Short mmCIF file of C-alpha atoms and ligand atoms in Angstrom, two decimals:
data_model
loop_
_atom_site.label_atom_id
_atom_site.label_comp_id
_atom_site.label_asym_id
_atom_site.label_seq_id
_atom_site.Cartn_x
_atom_site.Cartn_y
_atom_site.Cartn_z
CA UNK A 1 12.07 9.80 -25.37
CA UNK A 2 14.23 9.89 -22.26
CA UNK A 3 12.31 10.87 -19.16
CA UNK A 4 13.88 12.07 -15.95
CA UNK A 5 13.48 9.45 -13.22
CA UNK A 6 11.17 10.16 -10.32
CA UNK A 7 10.26 8.45 -7.04
CA UNK A 8 6.80 6.98 -6.60
CA UNK A 9 5.23 6.47 -3.17
CA UNK A 10 2.42 3.91 -2.80
CA UNK A 11 0.74 3.95 0.61
CA UNK A 12 -2.36 2.38 2.06
CA UNK A 13 -3.85 -0.12 4.50
CA UNK A 14 -2.57 -3.68 4.82
CA UNK A 15 -3.56 -6.14 2.05
CA UNK A 16 -4.76 -3.33 -0.14
CA UNK A 17 -2.92 -4.46 -3.26
CA UNK A 18 -0.14 -1.88 -2.79
CA UNK A 19 2.60 -4.30 -3.77
CA UNK A 20 0.79 -5.46 -6.91
CA UNK A 21 0.43 -1.94 -8.24
CA UNK A 22 3.93 -0.90 -7.08
CA UNK A 23 5.56 -3.94 -8.71
CA UNK A 24 3.55 -3.38 -11.90
CA UNK A 25 4.66 0.25 -12.08
CA UNK A 26 8.31 -0.65 -11.39
CA UNK A 27 8.25 -3.26 -14.16
CA UNK A 28 6.59 -0.97 -16.68
CA UNK A 29 8.99 1.89 -15.96
CA UNK A 30 12.19 -0.13 -15.37
CA UNK A 31 12.32 1.20 -11.79
CA UNK A 32 13.43 -0.51 -8.55
CA UNK A 33 10.60 -1.81 -6.39
CA UNK A 34 11.06 -1.66 -2.62
CA UNK A 35 8.64 -3.34 -0.19
CA UNK A 36 9.14 -1.28 2.98
CA UNK A 37 6.74 -3.53 4.92
CA UNK A 38 9.15 -6.44 4.31
CA UNK A 39 11.79 -4.44 6.19
CA UNK A 40 9.53 -4.08 9.28
CA UNK A 41 8.68 -7.78 8.95
CA UNK A 42 12.38 -8.71 8.84
CA UNK A 43 13.05 -6.70 12.01
CA UNK A 44 10.10 -8.48 13.66
CA UNK A 45 11.40 -11.89 12.57
CA UNK A 46 14.81 -11.11 14.03
CA UNK A 47 13.21 -10.01 17.31
CA UNK A 48 10.89 -13.05 17.41
CA UNK A 49 13.76 -15.45 16.83
CA UNK A 50 15.74 -13.73 19.58
CA UNK A 51 12.80 -14.12 21.98
CA UNK A 52 12.31 -10.37 22.33
CA UNK A 53 8.64 -10.35 21.35
CA UNK A 54 6.23 -12.04 23.72
CA UNK A 55 2.44 -11.79 24.00
CA UNK A 56 2.66 -8.94 26.47
CA UNK A 57 5.73 -6.96 25.58
CA UNK A 58 8.73 -6.24 23.39
CA UNK A 59 12.23 -6.22 24.82
CA UNK A 60 12.96 -2.76 23.49
CA UNK A 61 16.30 -2.48 25.21
CA UNK A 62 17.75 -5.54 23.45
CA UNK A 63 16.19 -4.66 20.11
CA UNK A 64 17.60 -1.15 20.31
CA UNK A 65 21.03 -2.45 21.24
CA UNK A 66 21.08 -4.83 18.27
CA UNK A 67 19.21 -2.79 15.67
CA UNK A 68 22.35 -2.19 13.62
CA UNK A 69 23.05 -5.97 13.51
CA UNK A 70 19.95 -6.35 11.35
CA UNK A 71 20.94 -6.14 7.70
CA UNK A 72 18.06 -6.29 5.25
CA UNK A 73 18.62 -6.73 1.52
CA UNK A 74 16.56 -7.64 -1.51
CA UNK A 75 17.47 -9.93 -4.42
CA UNK A 76 15.58 -10.86 -7.54
CA UNK A 77 15.13 -14.61 -8.08
CA UNK A 78 15.16 -16.56 -11.37
CA UNK A 79 11.41 -15.91 -11.78
CA UNK A 80 12.03 -12.17 -11.57
CA UNK A 81 10.39 -11.91 -8.13
CA UNK A 82 11.98 -9.86 -5.40
CA UNK A 83 12.88 -11.74 -2.22
CA UNK A 84 13.86 -10.44 1.22
CA UNK A 85 17.09 -11.43 2.97
CA UNK A 86 17.85 -11.03 6.66
CA UNK A 87 21.58 -11.07 7.41
CA UNK A 88 22.16 -12.99 4.18
CA UNK A 89 19.43 -15.60 4.78
CA UNK A 90 16.40 -15.75 2.51
CA UNK A 91 13.36 -15.13 4.72
CA UNK A 92 10.71 -14.30 2.14
CA UNK A 93 8.40 -17.10 3.30
CA UNK A 94 8.98 -16.66 7.04
CA UNK A 95 8.16 -12.95 7.02
CA UNK A 96 4.72 -13.57 5.47
CA UNK A 97 3.29 -15.51 8.46
CA UNK A 98 0.53 -14.00 10.61
CA UNK A 99 2.84 -14.10 13.63
CA UNK A 100 5.48 -12.02 11.85
CA UNK A 101 2.83 -9.66 10.44
CA UNK A 102 1.62 -8.98 13.97
CA UNK A 103 5.18 -8.57 15.22
CA UNK A 104 5.87 -6.12 12.37
CA UNK A 105 2.86 -4.06 13.26
CA UNK A 106 4.15 -3.92 16.84
CA UNK A 107 7.84 -3.15 16.15
CA UNK A 108 6.77 -0.50 13.65
CA UNK A 109 5.38 1.57 16.54
CA UNK A 110 8.90 1.95 18.00
CA UNK A 111 10.54 5.27 17.06
CA UNK A 112 14.10 3.87 16.94
CA UNK A 113 13.02 1.10 14.54
CA UNK A 114 11.28 3.59 12.25
CA UNK A 115 14.21 5.99 12.35
CA UNK A 116 16.66 3.30 11.24
CA UNK A 117 14.45 1.87 8.49
CA UNK A 118 13.48 5.32 7.18
CA UNK A 119 17.18 6.18 6.99
CA UNK A 120 17.86 3.06 4.90
CA UNK A 121 14.82 3.72 2.70
CA UNK A 122 15.88 7.30 2.02
CA UNK A 123 19.36 6.10 1.02
CA UNK A 124 17.79 3.71 -1.49
CA UNK A 125 15.71 6.58 -2.92
CA UNK A 126 18.57 9.01 -3.38
CA UNK A 127 19.30 7.99 -6.93
CA UNK A 128 15.57 8.12 -7.91
CA UNK A 129 13.75 5.58 -10.05
CA UNK A 130 12.24 3.87 -6.99
CA UNK A 131 8.68 2.70 -6.42
CA UNK A 132 8.26 2.10 -2.68
CA UNK A 133 5.14 0.85 -0.97
CA UNK A 134 4.28 1.19 2.71
CA UNK A 135 2.40 3.36 5.18
CA UNK A 136 4.51 6.52 5.50
CA UNK A 137 6.30 6.73 2.17
CA UNK A 138 4.46 9.81 0.88
CA UNK A 139 4.38 11.49 4.29
CA UNK A 140 7.78 10.72 5.87
CA UNK A 141 10.18 8.67 3.71
CA UNK A 142 9.78 10.57 0.43
CA UNK A 143 7.76 13.70 1.25
CA UNK A 144 9.06 15.12 -2.05
CA UNK A 145 8.08 12.10 -4.16
CA UNK A 146 6.86 13.38 -7.51
CA UNK A 147 3.99 10.88 -7.59
CA UNK A 148 2.09 9.67 -4.53
CA UNK A 149 -0.67 7.08 -4.63
CA UNK A 150 -2.92 6.11 -1.72
CA UNK A 151 -4.91 2.88 -1.99
CA UNK A 152 -7.94 1.86 0.03
CA UNK A 153 -10.36 -1.11 0.04
CA UNK A 154 -12.88 -2.40 2.57
CA UNK A 155 -11.57 -4.61 5.44
CA UNK A 156 -13.66 -7.56 4.17
CA UNK A 157 -12.22 -7.32 0.65
CA UNK A 158 -8.69 -7.09 2.03
CA UNK A 159 -9.19 -10.02 4.42
CA UNK A 160 -10.56 -12.12 1.54
CA UNK A 161 -7.48 -11.36 -0.57
CA UNK A 162 -5.10 -12.27 2.26
CA UNK A 163 -7.14 -15.41 3.05
CA UNK A 164 -6.93 -16.54 -0.60
CA UNK A 165 -3.18 -15.87 -0.69
CA UNK A 166 -2.61 -17.93 2.45
CA UNK A 167 -4.71 -20.82 1.14
CA UNK A 168 -2.78 -20.72 -2.13
CA UNK A 169 0.40 -21.18 -0.06
CA UNK A 170 -1.09 -24.34 1.48
CA UNK A 171 -2.02 -22.74 4.82
CA UNK A 172 -5.39 -23.30 6.54
CA UNK A 173 -6.45 -19.94 7.91
CA UNK A 174 -9.83 -19.12 9.45
CA UNK A 175 -11.50 -16.20 7.66
CA UNK A 176 -12.67 -14.63 10.93
CA UNK A 177 -9.12 -14.68 12.25
CA UNK A 178 -7.69 -13.09 9.11
CA UNK A 179 -10.38 -10.38 9.21
CA UNK A 180 -9.70 -9.70 12.89
CA UNK A 181 -5.98 -9.43 12.10
CA UNK A 182 -6.63 -6.93 9.28
CA UNK A 183 -8.80 -4.78 11.57
CA UNK A 184 -6.36 -4.98 14.46
CA UNK A 185 -3.50 -3.85 12.23
CA UNK A 186 -5.57 -1.03 10.69
CA UNK A 187 -6.26 0.30 14.14
CA UNK A 188 -2.62 0.09 15.21
CA UNK A 189 -1.28 1.50 11.92
CA UNK A 190 -3.61 4.53 12.00
CA UNK A 191 -3.47 5.35 15.71
CA UNK A 192 0.22 4.90 16.58
CA UNK A 193 1.95 8.05 17.78
CA UNK A 194 4.93 7.71 15.45
CA UNK A 195 4.21 8.28 11.69
CA UNK A 196 0.66 6.91 11.66
CA UNK A 197 -0.78 5.77 8.36
CA UNK A 198 -2.42 8.72 6.66
CA UNK A 199 -2.88 9.98 3.15
CA UNK A 200 -0.44 12.73 2.20
CA UNK A 201 -2.28 15.90 1.17
CA UNK A 202 -0.89 15.65 -2.35
CA UNK A 203 -1.50 11.87 -2.79
CA UNK A 204 -3.96 10.57 -5.36
CA UNK A 205 -6.47 8.16 -3.81
CA UNK A 206 -7.95 5.01 -5.32
CA UNK A 207 -10.49 2.66 -3.71
CA UNK A 208 -9.83 -0.66 -5.41
CA UNK A 209 -12.51 -2.79 -3.68
CA UNK A 210 -14.33 -3.25 -6.97
CA UNK A 211 -11.64 -2.91 -9.62
CA UNK A 212 -9.14 -5.34 -11.07
CA UNK A 213 -5.35 -5.20 -11.28
CA UNK A 214 -5.12 -4.18 -14.95
CA UNK A 215 -7.46 -1.26 -14.43
CA UNK A 216 -5.53 -0.06 -11.36
CA UNK A 217 -2.24 -0.22 -13.17
CA UNK A 218 -3.71 1.66 -16.09
CA UNK A 219 -4.97 4.35 -13.69
CA UNK A 220 -1.49 4.67 -12.10
CA UNK A 221 0.30 4.76 -15.48
CA UNK A 222 -2.05 7.51 -16.64
CA UNK A 223 -1.16 9.53 -13.55
CA UNK A 224 2.54 8.95 -14.24
CA UNK A 225 2.25 10.03 -17.88
CA UNK A 226 0.22 13.13 -17.04
CA UNK A 227 2.77 14.15 -14.44
CA UNK A 228 5.90 13.54 -16.50
CA UNK A 229 4.38 15.22 -19.57
CA UNK A 230 3.64 18.28 -17.39
CA UNK A 231 7.19 18.25 -16.01
CA UNK A 232 8.66 18.22 -19.48
CA UNK A 233 6.76 21.33 -20.48
CA UNK A 234 8.30 23.22 -17.58
O1 LIG B 301 2.71 -3.83 4.26
P1 LIG B 301 2.96 -4.96 5.27
O2 LIG B 301 1.69 -5.67 5.67
O3 LIG B 301 4.00 -5.92 4.81
O4 LIG B 301 3.54 -4.21 6.58
C1 LIG B 301 3.84 -4.90 7.77
C2 LIG B 301 3.69 -3.98 8.97
O5 LIG B 301 4.72 -2.98 8.94
C3 LIG B 301 2.37 -3.22 9.04
O6 LIG B 301 1.62 -3.57 10.18
C4 LIG B 301 2.70 -1.77 9.13
C5 LIG B 301 4.18 -1.70 9.17
N1 LIG B 301 4.71 -0.77 8.18
C6 LIG B 301 4.95 0.54 8.58
O7 LIG B 301 4.66 0.89 9.72
N2 LIG B 301 5.50 1.42 7.71
C7 LIG B 301 5.80 1.05 6.46
N3 LIG B 301 6.35 1.94 5.64
C8 LIG B 301 5.54 -0.27 6.02
C9 LIG B 301 4.98 -1.15 6.91
#
């Protein structure tokens, strides 16, 4: 049966497993997966490399002047994984560092950065069939998304997941530092003036602290099937 394509928004706190569920959905449905956080990370990497982010401040003037020089694209590698490119250079590894994560959280508070990335994200979503994860997808980027999911998990569970991921990449993080970073980003993401992280009124919420990936994906697929079956009856 041919089903009309929809857009799916997956929002939630950092390290909440958003990308795992979003990628799983995209694969199962043959949709395009877009990691909007990677776009904020790429902007941060560009700004860090240009020396525009220091401990105390961001050189907003320079970043604003050069925002349209930042071209972010995604390509799928031989293993079928999506990788992020900044001006044609593969930066998938670089954008996952703690330094870039912190930079991303900071540049994402700037209205002109959000405006530009939201514009690009909405263009990608025009043809439908997109699963996008982030913080403001259900509220700002795709307020009309047919399916909106909002994931939560405790800070400790999320820090443990990020800690394990970093160790698996051969890094030597300190758990306390990773936990502090998760909490710091939660605070910034939820309290910033511009598009703070919040659940859209029509989003379906799932706390995944205690449940595994297969179960989460099953939950999301059930929501998708219920919705599309309803749409077909109308
Ligand atoms: O999901 P992530 O950890 O890769 O996101 C990196 C940062 O970018 C995070 O601190 C919040 C910000 N972000 C945002 O403000 N809006 C989005 N749609 C996605 C990410």
